[in-house]
GROMACS .gro file of C-alpha atoms in nm:
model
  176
    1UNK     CA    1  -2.612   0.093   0.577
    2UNK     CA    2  -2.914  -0.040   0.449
    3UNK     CA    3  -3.026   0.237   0.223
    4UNK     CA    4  -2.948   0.082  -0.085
    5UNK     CA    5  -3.029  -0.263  -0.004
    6UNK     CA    6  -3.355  -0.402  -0.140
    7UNK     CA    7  -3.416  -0.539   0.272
    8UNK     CA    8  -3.491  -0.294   0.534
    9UNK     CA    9  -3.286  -0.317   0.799
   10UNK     CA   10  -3.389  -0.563   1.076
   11UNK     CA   11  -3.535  -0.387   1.386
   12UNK     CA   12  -3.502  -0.652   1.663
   13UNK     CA   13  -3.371  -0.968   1.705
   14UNK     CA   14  -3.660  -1.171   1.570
   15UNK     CA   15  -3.655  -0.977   1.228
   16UNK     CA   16  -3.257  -1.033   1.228
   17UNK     CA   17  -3.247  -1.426   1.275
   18UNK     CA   18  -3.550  -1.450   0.991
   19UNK     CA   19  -3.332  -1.219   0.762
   20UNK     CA   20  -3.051  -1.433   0.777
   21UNK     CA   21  -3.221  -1.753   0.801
   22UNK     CA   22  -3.364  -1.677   0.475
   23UNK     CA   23  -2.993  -1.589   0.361
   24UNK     CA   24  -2.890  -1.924   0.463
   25UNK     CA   25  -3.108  -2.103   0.266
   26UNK     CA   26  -3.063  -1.909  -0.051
   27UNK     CA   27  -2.877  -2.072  -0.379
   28UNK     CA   28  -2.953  -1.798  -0.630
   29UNK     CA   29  -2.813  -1.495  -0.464
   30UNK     CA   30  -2.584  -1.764  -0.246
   31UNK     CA   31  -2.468  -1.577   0.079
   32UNK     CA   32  -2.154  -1.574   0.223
   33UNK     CA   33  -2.063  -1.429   0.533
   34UNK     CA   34  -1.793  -1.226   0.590
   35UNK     CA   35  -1.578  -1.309   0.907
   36UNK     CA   36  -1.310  -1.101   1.038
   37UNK     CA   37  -1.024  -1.344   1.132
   38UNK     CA   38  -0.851  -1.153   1.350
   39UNK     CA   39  -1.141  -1.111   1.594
   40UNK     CA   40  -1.394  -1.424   1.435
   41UNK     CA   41  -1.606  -1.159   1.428
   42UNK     CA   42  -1.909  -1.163   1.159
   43UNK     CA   43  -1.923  -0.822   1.037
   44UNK     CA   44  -2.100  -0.837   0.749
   45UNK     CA   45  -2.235  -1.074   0.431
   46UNK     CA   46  -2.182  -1.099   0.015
   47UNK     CA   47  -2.305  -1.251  -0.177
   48UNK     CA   48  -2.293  -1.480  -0.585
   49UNK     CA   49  -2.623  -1.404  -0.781
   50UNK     CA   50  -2.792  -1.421  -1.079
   51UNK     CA   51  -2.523  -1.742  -1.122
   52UNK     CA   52  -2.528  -1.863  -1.499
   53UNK     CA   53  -2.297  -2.156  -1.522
   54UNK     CA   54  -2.364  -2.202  -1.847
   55UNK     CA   55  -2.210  -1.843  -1.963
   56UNK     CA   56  -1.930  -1.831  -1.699
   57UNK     CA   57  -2.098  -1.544  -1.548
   58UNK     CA   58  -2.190  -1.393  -1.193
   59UNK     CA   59  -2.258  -1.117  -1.027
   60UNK     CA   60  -2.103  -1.001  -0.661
   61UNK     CA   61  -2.414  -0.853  -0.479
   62UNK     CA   62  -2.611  -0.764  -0.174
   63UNK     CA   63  -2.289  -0.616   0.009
   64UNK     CA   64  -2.323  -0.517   0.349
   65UNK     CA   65  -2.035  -0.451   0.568
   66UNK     CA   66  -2.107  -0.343   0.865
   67UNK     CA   67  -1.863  -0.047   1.027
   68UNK     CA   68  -1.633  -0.275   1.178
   69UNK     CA   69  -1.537  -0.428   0.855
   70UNK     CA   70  -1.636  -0.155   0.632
   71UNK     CA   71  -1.301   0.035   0.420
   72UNK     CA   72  -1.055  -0.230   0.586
   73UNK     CA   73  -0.851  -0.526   0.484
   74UNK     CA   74  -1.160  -0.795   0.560
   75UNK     CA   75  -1.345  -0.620   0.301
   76UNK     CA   76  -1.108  -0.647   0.019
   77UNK     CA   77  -0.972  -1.021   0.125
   78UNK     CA   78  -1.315  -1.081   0.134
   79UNK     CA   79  -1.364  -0.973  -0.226
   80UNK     CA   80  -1.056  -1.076  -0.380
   81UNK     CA   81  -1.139  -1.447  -0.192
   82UNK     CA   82  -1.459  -1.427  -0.422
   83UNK     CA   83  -1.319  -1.352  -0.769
   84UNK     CA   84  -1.045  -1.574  -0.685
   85UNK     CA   85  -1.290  -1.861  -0.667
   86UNK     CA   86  -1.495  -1.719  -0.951
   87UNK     CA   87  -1.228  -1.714  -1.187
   88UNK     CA   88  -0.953  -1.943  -1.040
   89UNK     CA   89  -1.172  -2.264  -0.936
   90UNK     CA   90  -1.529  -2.207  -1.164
   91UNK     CA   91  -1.328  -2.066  -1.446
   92UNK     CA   92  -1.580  -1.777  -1.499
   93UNK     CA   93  -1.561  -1.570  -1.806
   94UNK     CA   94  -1.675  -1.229  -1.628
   95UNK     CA   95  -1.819  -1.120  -1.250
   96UNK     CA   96  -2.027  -0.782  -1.243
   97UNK     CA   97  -2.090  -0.575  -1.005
   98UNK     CA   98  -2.398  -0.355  -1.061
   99UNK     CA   99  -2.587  -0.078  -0.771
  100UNK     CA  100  -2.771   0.223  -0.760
  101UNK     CA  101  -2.617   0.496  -0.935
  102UNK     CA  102  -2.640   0.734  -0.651
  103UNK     CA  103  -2.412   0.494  -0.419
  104UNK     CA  104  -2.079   0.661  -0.427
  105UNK     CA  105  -1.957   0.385  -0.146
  106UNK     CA  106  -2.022   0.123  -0.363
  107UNK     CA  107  -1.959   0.274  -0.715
  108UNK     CA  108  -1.581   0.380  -0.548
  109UNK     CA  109  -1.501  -0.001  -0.444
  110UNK     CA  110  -1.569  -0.133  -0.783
  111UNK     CA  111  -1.328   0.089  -0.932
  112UNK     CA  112  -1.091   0.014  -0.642
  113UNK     CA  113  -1.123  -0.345  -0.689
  114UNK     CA  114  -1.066  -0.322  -1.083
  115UNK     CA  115  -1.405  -0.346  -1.207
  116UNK     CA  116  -1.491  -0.147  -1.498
  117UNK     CA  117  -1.789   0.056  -1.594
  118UNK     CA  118  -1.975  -0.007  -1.864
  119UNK     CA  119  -2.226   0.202  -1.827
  120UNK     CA  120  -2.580   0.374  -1.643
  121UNK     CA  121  -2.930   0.113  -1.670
  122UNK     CA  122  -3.173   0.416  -1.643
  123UNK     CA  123  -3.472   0.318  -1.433
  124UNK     CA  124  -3.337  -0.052  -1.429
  125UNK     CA  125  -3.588  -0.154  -1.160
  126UNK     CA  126  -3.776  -0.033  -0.820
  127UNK     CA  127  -3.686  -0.064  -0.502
  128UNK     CA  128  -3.801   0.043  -0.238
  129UNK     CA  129  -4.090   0.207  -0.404
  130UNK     CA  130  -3.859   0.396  -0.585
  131UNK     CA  131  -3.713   0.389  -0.926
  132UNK     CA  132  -3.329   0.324  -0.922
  133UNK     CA  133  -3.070   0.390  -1.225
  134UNK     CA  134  -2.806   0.094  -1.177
  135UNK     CA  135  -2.424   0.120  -1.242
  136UNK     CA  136  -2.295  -0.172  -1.418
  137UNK     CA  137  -1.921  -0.283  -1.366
  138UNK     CA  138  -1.758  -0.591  -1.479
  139UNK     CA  139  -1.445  -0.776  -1.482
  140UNK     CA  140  -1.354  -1.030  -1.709
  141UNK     CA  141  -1.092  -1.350  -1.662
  142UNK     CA  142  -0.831  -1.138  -1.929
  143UNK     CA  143  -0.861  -0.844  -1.653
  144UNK     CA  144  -0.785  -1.093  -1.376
  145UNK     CA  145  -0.499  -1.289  -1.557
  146UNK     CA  146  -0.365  -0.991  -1.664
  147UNK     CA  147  -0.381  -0.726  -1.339
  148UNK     CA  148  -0.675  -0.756  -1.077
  149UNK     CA  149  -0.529  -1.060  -0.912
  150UNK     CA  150  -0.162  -0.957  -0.824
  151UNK     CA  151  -0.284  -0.624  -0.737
  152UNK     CA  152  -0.487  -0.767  -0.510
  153UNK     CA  153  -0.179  -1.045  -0.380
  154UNK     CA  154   0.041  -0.775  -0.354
  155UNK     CA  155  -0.156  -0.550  -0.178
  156UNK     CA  156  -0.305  -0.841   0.074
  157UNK     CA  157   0.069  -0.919   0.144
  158UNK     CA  158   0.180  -0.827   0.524
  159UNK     CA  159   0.468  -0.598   0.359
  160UNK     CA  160   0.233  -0.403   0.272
  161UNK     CA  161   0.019  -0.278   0.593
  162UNK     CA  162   0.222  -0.138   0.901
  163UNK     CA  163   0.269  -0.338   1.263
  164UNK     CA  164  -0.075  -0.152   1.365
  165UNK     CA  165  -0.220  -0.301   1.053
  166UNK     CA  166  -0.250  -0.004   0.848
  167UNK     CA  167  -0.205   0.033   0.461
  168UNK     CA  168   0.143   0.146   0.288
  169UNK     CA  169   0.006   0.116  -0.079
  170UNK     CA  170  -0.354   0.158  -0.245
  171UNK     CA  171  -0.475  -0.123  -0.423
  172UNK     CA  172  -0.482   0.084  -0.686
  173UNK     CA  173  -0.112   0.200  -0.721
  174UNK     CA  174  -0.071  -0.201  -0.817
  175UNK     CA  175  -0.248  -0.134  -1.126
  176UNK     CA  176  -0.013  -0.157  -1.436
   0.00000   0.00000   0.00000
């Protein structure tokens, strides 16, 4: 789950606490933690970076959802909860959503969530030791107003899932 994370994964306790103590502490990328209600369960963290204020523009980053949360409703509440304050309380003009190329997890749930491609940063930075191509996605406030957010609303609503919790409709057959 770490793979294409710029951290290692923690591999004790110690290393775990320090991780997210640092997390904690953060403003520029600001962490969030990512809390399933049913259970008050953490099961994962997001994050806002590379926050410019002054252009109405963020970024949704350093993901990890751990396999409790991973591909379920938490995951998408959780990012609809995120461009809903981006958009709906900052009044942001655009959020992207950039990772490696080669993450086909990731890449999928930007599409999913509405975000568009724009395109492939070849050898965009290292990590790791190694150099990474990044995707770059965006949304802007005009694809929010017009379709992101009652796609995700309708979706989120409990008509939608079945009494074991379980999805009728895709997010995506909201789309207009």
């Amino acid at each position: 789950r770490f793979k294409h994370l710029p951290e290692h994964a923690p591999t004790n306790m110690d290393e775990f606490v320090a991780m997210m103590k640092e997390k904690e502490e953060s403003k520029d990328p600001m962490f969030y933690a990512i809390v399933d209600k049913a259970t008050n369960v953490v099961g994962g963290y997001i994050s806002l970076m590379r926050i410019d204020a002054d252009n109405g523009v963020c970024e949704i980053g350093h993901v990890y959802m751990g396999p409790n949360i991973s591909q379920s409703c938490v995951a998408t509440e959780t990012v609809y909860v995120l461009l809903k304050y981006v958009f709906n309380e900052l009044g942001y003009r655009r959020v992207e959503w950039k990772c490696d190329s080669l993450n086909q997890k990731s890449r999928r749930a930007a599409g999913r969530f509405g975000f568009q491609l724009e395109g492939t940063f070849r050898k965009h930075k290292v990590v790791k030791g190694l150099n990474r191509d990044t995707a770059w996605f965006s949304m802007t406030d005009d694809d929010w107003k017009e379709s992101a957010e009652s796609c995700f609303v309708q979706w989120l609503d409990a008509s939608n899932f079945t009494p074991d919790g379980k999805q009728i409709n895709t997010l995506i057959s909201f789309r207009k």
